[in-house]
Short mmCIF file of N, CA and C and ligand atoms in Angstrom, two decimals:
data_model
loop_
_atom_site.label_atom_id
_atom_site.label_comp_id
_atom_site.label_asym_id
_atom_site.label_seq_id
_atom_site.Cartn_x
_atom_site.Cartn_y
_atom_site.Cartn_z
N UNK A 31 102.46 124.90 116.38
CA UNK A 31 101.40 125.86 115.99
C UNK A 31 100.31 125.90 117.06
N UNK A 32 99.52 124.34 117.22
CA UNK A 32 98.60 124.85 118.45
C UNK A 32 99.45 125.36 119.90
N UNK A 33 100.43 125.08 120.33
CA UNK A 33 101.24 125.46 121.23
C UNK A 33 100.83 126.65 121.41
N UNK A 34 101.15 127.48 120.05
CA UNK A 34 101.43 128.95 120.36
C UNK A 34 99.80 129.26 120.26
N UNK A 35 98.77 128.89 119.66
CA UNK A 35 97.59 129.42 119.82
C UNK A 35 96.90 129.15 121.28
N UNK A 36 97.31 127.55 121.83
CA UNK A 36 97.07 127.78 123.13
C UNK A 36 97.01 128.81 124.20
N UNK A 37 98.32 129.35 124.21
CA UNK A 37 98.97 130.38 125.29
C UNK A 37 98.25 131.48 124.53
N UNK A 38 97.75 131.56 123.65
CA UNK A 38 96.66 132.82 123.11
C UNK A 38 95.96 132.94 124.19
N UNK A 39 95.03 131.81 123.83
CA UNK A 39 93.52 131.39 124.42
C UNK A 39 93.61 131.13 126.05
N UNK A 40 95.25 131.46 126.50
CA UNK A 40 95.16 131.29 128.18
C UNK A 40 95.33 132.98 128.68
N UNK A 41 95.57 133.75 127.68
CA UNK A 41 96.18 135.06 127.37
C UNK A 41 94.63 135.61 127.49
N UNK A 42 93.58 135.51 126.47
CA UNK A 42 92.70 135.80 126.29
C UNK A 42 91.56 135.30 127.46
N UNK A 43 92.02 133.96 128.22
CA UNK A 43 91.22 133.82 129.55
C UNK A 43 91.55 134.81 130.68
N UNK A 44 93.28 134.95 130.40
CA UNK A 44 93.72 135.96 131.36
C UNK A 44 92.72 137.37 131.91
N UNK A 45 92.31 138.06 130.52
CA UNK A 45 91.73 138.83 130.05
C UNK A 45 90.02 139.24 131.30
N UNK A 46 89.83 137.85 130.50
CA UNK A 46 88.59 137.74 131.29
C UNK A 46 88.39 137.90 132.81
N UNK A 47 89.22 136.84 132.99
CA UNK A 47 89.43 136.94 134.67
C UNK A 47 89.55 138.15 135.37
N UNK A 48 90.35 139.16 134.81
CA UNK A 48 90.45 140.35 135.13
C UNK A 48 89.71 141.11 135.12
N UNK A 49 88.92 141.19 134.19
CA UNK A 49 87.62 141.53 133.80
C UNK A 49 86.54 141.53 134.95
N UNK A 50 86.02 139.89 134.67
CA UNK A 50 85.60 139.53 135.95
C UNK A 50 85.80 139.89 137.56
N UNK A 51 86.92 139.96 137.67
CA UNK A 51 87.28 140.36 139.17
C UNK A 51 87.33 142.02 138.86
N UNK A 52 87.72 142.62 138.08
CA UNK A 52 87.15 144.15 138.38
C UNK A 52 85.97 144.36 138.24
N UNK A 53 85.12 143.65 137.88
CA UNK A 53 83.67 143.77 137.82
C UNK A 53 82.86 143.48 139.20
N UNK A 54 83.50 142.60 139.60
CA UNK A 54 82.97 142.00 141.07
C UNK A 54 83.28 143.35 141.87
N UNK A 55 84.21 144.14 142.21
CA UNK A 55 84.40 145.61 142.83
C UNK A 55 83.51 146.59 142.10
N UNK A 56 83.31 146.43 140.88
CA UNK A 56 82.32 147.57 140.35
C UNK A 56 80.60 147.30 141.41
N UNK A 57 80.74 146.34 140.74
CA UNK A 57 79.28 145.35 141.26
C UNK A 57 79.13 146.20 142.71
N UNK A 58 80.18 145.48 143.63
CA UNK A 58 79.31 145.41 144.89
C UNK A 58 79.18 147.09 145.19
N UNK A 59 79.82 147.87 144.50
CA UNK A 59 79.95 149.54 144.29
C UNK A 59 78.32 150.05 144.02
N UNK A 60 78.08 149.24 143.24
CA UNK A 60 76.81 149.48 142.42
C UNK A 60 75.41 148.77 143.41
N UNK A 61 75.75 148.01 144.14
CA UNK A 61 74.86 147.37 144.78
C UNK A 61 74.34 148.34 146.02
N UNK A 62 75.70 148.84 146.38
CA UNK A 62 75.47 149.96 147.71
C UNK A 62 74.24 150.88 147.08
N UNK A 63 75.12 151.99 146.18
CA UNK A 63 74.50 152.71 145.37
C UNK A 63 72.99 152.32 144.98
N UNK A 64 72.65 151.28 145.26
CA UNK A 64 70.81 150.79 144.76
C UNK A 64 70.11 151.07 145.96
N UNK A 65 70.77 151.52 146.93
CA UNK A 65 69.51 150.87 148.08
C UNK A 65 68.44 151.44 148.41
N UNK A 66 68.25 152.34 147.57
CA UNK A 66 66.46 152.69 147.12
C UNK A 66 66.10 152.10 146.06
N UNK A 67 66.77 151.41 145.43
CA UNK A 67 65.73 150.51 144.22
C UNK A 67 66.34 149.21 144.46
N UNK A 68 65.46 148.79 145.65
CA UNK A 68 65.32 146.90 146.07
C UNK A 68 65.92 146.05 144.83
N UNK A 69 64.50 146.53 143.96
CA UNK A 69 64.64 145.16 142.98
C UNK A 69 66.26 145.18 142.33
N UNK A 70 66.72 146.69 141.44
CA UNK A 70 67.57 146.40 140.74
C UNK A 70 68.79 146.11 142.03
N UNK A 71 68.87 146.30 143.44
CA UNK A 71 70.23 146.27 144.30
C UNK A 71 69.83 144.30 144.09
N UNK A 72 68.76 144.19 144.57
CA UNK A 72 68.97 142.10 144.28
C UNK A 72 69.16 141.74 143.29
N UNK A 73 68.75 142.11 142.35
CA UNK A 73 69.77 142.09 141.15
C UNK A 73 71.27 142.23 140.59
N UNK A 74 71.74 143.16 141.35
CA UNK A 74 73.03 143.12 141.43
C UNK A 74 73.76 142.34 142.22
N UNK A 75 73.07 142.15 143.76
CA UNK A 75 74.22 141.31 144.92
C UNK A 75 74.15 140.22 144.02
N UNK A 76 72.74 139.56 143.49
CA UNK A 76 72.93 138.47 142.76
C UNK A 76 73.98 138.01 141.57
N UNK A 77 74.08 139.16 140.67
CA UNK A 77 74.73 139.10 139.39
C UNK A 77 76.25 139.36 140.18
N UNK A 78 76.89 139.47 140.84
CA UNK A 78 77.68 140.06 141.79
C UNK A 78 78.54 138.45 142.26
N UNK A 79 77.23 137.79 142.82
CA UNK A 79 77.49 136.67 143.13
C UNK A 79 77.81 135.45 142.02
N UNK A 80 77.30 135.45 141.21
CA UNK A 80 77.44 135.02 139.87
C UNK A 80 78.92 135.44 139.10
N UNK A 81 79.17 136.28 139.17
CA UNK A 81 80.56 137.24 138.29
C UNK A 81 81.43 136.60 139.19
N UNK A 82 81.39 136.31 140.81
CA UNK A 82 82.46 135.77 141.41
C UNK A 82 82.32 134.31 140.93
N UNK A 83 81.56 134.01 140.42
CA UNK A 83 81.66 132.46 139.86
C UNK A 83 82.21 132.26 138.79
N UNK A 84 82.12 133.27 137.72
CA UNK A 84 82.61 133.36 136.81
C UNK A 84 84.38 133.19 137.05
N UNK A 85 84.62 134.20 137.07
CA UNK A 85 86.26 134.82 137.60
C UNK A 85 86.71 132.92 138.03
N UNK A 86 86.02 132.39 139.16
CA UNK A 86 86.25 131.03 139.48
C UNK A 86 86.35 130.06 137.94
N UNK A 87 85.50 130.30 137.58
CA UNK A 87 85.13 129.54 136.31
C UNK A 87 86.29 129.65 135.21
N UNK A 88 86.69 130.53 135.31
CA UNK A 88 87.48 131.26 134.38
C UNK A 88 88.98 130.72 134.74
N UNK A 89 88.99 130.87 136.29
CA UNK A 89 90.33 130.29 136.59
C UNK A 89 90.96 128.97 136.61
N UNK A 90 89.92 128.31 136.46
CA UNK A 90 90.06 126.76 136.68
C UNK A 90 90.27 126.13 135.30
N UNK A 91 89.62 127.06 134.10
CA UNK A 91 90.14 126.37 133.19
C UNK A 91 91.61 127.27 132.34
N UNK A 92 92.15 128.55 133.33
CA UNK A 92 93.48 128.24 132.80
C UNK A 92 94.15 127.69 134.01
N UNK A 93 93.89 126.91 134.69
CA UNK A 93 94.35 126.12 135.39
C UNK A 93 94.86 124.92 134.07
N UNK A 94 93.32 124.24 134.18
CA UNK A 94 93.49 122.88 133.40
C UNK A 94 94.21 123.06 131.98
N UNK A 95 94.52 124.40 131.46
CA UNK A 95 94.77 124.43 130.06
C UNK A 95 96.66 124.38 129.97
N UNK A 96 96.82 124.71 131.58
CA UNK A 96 98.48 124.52 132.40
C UNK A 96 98.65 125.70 131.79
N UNK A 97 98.01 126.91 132.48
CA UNK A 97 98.93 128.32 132.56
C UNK A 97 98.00 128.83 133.87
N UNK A 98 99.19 129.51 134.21
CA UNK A 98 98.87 131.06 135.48
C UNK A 98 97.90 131.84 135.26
N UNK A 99 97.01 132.10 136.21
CA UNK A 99 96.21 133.81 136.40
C UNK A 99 97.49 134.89 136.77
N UNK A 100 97.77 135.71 136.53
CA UNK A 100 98.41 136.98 136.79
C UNK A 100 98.00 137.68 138.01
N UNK A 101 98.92 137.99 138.86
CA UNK A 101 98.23 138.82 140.15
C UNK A 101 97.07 139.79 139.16
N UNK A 102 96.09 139.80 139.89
CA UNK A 102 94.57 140.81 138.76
C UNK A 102 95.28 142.34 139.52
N UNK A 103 95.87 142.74 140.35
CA UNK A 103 96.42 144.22 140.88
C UNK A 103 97.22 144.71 139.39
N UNK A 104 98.06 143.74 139.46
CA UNK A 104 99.11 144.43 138.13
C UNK A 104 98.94 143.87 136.92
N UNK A 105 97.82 143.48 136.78
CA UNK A 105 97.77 143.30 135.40
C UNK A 105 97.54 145.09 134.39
N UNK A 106 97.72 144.94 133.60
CA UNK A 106 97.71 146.32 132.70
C UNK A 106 97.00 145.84 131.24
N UNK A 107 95.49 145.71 130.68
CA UNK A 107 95.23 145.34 129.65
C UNK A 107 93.71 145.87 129.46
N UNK A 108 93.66 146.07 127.97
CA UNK A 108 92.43 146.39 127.19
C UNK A 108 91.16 146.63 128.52
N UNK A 109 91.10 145.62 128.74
CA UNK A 109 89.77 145.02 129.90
C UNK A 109 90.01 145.89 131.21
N UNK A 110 90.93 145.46 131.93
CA UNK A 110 91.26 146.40 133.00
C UNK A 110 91.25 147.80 132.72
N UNK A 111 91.61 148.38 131.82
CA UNK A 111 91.97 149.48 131.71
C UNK A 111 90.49 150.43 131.52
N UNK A 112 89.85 149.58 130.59
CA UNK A 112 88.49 149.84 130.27
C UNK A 112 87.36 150.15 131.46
N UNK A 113 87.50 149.09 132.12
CA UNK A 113 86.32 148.52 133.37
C UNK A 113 87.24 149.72 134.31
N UNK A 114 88.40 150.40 134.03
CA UNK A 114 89.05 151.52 135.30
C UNK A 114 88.57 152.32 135.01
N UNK A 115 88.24 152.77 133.83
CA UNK A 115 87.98 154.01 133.38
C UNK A 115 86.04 154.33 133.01
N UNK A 116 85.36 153.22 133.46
CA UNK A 116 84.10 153.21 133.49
C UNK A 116 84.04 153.33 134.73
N UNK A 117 84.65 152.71 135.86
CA UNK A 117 84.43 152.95 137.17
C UNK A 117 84.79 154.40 137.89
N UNK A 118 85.92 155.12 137.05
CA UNK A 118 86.21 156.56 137.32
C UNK A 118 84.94 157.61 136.72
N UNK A 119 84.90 156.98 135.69
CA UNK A 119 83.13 157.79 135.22
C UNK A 119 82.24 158.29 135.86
N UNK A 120 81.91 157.01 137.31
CA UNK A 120 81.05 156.76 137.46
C UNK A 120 81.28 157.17 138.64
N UNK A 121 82.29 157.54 139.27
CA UNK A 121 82.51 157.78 140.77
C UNK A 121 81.86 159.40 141.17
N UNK A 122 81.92 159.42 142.12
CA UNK A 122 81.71 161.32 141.73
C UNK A 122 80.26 161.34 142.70
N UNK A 123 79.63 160.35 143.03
CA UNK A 123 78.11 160.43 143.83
C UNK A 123 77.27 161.66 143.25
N UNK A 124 77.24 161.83 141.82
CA UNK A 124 76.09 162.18 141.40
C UNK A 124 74.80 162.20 141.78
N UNK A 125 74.14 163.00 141.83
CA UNK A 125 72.46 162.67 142.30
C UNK A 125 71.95 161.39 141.38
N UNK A 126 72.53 161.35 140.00
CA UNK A 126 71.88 160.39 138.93
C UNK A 126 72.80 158.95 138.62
N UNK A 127 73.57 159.35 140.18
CA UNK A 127 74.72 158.31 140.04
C UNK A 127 74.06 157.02 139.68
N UNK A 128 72.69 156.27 140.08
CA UNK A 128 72.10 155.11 139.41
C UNK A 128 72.01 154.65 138.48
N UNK A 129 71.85 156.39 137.51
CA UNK A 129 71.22 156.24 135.78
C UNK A 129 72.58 156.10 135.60
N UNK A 130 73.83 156.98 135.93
CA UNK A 130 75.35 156.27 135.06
C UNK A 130 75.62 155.22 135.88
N UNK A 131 75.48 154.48 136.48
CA UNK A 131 75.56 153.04 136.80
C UNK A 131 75.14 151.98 136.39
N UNK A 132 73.77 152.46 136.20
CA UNK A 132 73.20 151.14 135.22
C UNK A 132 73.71 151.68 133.56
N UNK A 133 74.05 152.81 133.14
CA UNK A 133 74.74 152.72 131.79
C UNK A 133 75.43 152.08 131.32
N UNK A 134 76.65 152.02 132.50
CA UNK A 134 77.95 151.46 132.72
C UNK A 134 77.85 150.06 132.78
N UNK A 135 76.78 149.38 133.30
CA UNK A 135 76.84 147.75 133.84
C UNK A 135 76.52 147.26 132.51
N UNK A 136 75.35 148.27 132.01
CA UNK A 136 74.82 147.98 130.76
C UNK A 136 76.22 148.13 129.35
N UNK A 137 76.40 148.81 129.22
CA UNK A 137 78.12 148.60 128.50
C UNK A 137 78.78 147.26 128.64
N UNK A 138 79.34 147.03 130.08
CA UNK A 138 80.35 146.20 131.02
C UNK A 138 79.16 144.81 130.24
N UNK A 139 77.90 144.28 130.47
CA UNK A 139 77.46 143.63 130.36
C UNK A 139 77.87 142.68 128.59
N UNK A 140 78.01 143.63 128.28
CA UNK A 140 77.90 143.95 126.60
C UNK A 140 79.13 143.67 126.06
N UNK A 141 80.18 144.44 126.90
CA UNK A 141 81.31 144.13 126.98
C UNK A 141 81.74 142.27 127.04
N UNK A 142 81.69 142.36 128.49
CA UNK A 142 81.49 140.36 128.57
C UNK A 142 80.88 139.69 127.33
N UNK A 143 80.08 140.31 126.98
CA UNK A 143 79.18 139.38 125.81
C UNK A 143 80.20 138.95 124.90
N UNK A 144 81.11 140.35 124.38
CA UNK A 144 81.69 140.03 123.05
C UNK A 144 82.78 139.53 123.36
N UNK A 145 83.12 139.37 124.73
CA UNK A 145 84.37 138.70 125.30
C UNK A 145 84.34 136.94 125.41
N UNK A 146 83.23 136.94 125.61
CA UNK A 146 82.86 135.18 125.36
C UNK A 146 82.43 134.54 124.54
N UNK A 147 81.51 135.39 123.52
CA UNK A 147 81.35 135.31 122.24
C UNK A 147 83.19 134.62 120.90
N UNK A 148 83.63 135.86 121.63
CA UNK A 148 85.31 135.24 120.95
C UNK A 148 86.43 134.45 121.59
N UNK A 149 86.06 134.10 123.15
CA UNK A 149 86.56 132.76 123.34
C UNK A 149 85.80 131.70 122.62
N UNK A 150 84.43 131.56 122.61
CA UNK A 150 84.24 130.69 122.05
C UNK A 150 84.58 130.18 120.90
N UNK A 151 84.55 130.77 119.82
CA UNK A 151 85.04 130.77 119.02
C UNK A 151 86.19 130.10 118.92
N UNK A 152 87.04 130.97 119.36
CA UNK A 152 88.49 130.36 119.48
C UNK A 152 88.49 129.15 119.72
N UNK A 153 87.92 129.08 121.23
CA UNK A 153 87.78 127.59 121.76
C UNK A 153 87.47 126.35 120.89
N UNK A 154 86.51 127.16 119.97
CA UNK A 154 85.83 126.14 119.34
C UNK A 154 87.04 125.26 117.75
N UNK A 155 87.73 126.66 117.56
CA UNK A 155 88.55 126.82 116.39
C UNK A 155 89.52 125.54 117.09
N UNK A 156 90.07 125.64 118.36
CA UNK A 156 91.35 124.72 119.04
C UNK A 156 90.98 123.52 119.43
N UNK A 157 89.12 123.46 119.38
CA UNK A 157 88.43 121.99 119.60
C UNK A 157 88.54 121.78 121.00
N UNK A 158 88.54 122.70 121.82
CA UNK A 158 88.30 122.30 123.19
C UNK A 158 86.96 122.61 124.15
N UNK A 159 86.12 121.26 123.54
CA UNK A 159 84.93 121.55 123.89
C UNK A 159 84.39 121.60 125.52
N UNK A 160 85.35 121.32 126.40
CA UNK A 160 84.61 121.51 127.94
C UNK A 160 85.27 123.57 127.87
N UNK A 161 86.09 124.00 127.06
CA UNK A 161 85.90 125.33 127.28
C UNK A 161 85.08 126.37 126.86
N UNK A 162 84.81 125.45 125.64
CA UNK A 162 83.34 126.39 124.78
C UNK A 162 82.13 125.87 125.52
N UNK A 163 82.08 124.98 126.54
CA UNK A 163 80.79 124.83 127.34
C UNK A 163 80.72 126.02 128.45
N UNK A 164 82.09 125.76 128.98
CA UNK A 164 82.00 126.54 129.94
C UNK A 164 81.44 128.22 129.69
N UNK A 165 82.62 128.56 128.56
CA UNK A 165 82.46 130.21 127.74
C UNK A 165 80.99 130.35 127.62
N UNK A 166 80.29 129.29 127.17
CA UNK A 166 78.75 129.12 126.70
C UNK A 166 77.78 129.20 128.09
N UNK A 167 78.31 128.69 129.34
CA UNK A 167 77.45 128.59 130.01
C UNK A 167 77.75 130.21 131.11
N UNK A 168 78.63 130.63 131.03
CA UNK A 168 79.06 132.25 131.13
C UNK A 168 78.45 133.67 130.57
N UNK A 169 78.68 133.05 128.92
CA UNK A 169 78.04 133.59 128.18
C UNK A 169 76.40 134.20 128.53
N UNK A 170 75.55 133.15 128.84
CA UNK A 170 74.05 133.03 128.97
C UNK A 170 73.86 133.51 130.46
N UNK A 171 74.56 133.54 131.41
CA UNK A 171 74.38 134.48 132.37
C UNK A 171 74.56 135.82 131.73
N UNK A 172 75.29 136.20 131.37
CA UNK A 172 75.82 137.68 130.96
C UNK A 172 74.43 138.32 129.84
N UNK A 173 74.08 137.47 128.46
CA UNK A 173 73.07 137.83 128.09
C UNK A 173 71.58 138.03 129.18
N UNK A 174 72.04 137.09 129.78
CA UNK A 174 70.49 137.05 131.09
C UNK A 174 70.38 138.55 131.84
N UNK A 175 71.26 138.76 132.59
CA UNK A 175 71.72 140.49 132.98
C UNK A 175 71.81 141.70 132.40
N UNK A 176 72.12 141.61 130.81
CA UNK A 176 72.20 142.07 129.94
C UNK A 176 70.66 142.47 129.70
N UNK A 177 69.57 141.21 129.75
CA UNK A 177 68.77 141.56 128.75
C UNK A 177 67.72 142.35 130.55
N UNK A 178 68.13 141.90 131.53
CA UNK A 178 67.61 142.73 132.45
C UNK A 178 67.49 144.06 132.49
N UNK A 179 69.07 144.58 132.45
CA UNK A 179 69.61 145.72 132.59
C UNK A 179 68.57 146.54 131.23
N UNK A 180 68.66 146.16 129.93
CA UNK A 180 67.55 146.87 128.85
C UNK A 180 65.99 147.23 129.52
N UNK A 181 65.47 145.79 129.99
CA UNK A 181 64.33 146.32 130.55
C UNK A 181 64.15 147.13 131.55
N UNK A 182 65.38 147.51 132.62
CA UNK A 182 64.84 148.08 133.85
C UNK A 182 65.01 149.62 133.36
N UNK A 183 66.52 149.39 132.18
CA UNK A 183 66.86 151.15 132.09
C UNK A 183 65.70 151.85 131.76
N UNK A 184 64.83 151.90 130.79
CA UNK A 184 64.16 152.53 130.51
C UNK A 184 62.79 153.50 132.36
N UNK A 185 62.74 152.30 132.51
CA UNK A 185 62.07 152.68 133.90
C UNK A 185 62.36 153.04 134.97
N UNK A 186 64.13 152.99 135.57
CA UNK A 186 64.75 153.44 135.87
C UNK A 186 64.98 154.74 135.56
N UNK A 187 65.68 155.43 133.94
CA UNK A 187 65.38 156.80 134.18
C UNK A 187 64.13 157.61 134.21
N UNK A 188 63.10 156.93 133.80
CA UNK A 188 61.54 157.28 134.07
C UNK A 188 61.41 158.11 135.26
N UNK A 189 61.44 156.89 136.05
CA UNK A 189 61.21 157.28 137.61
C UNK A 189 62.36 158.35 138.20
N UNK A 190 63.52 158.68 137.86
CA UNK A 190 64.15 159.83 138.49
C UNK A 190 64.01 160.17 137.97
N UNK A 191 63.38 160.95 136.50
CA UNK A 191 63.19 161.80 136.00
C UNK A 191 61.93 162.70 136.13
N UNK A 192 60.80 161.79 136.62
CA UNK A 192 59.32 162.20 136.90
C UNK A 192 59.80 162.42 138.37
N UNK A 193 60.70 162.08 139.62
CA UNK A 193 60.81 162.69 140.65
C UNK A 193 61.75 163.69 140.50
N UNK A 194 62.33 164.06 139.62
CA UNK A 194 63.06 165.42 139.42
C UNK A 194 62.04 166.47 138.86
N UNK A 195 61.18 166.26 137.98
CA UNK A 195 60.10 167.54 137.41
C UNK A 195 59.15 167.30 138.74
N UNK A 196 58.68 166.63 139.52
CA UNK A 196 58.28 166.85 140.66
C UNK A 196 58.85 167.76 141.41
N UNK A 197 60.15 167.34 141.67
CA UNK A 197 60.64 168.46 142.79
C UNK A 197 60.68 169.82 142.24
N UNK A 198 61.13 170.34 140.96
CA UNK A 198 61.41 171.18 140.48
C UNK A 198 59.75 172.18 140.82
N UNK A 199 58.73 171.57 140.27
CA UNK A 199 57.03 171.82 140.26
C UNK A 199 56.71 172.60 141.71
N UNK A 200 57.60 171.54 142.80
CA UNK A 200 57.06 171.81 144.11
C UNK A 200 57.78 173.11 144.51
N UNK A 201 58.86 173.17 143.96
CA UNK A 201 59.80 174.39 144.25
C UNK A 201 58.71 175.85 143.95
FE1 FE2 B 290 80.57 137.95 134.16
#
């Protein structure tokens, strides 16, 4: 019985990892895309840098749990498929390409949340407490970015929105 719930919970790390590493390509996508707003682009190389820790983090304990990461190219699942189709959203170099970028991270962020939220769990259900530390200490980055991303959106579309009725005024 735990056998088979194991290979769940290496199934469900799988998940993540993938996650993670398509996020790290969203990221540094999104980082370019900032480079008129300093603060939120250091915010991202940072969180960027962090997500590649994650993905690490992630791999090492289905290492120790004795299962494989999946080449992340061909994987085909929930997560991937999701984080493909937020990144196609978002492509397109919109003038407001920032405001659907930070939508998107803000989602993706949210996303992770409920993704570690239910490893833990699990983890916790199979009693393997260096993985619910780890999920936990993952977790609290992701809320940390998360609770960034809330405060900046609002001021973020502020400001292109008061320089769009500007331009429009000057016209
Ligand atoms: Fe992450």
């Amino acid at each position: 019985m735990s056998h088979h719930f194991k290979d769940t919970l290496i199934s469900w790390l799988n998940d993540a990892h993938s996650m993670e590493d398509g996020l790290t390509r969203i990221l540094e996508n999104h980082a370019n895309d900032a480079k008129d707003f300093p603060q939120i682009q250091t915010k991202l190389q940072q969180h960027l840098e962090v997500t590649k820790r994650h993905a690490d983090m992630v791999k090492q304990e289905i290492k120790r749990l004795g299962g494989g990461t999946s080449p992340v190219d061909t994987v085909k699942n929930t997560f991937g498929n999701m984080f493909g189709t937020m990144q196609g959203v978002v492509t397109g170099g919109a003038e407001d390409q920032m405001i659907k970028n930070a939508l998107s991270d803000y989602a993706a962020e949210h996303f992770e949340i409920a993704c570690y939220k239910a490893l833990i769990a699990g983890a916790q259900a199979y009693g393997d407490t260096q993985l619910v530390r780890t999920c936990e200490t993952i977790l609290r980055d992701e809320e940390e970015m998360a609770h960034f991303l809330e405060q900046h959106l609002p001021m973020l579309v502020n400001d292109y929105s008061l320089f769009k009725i500007s331009q429009e005024k000057a016209a």
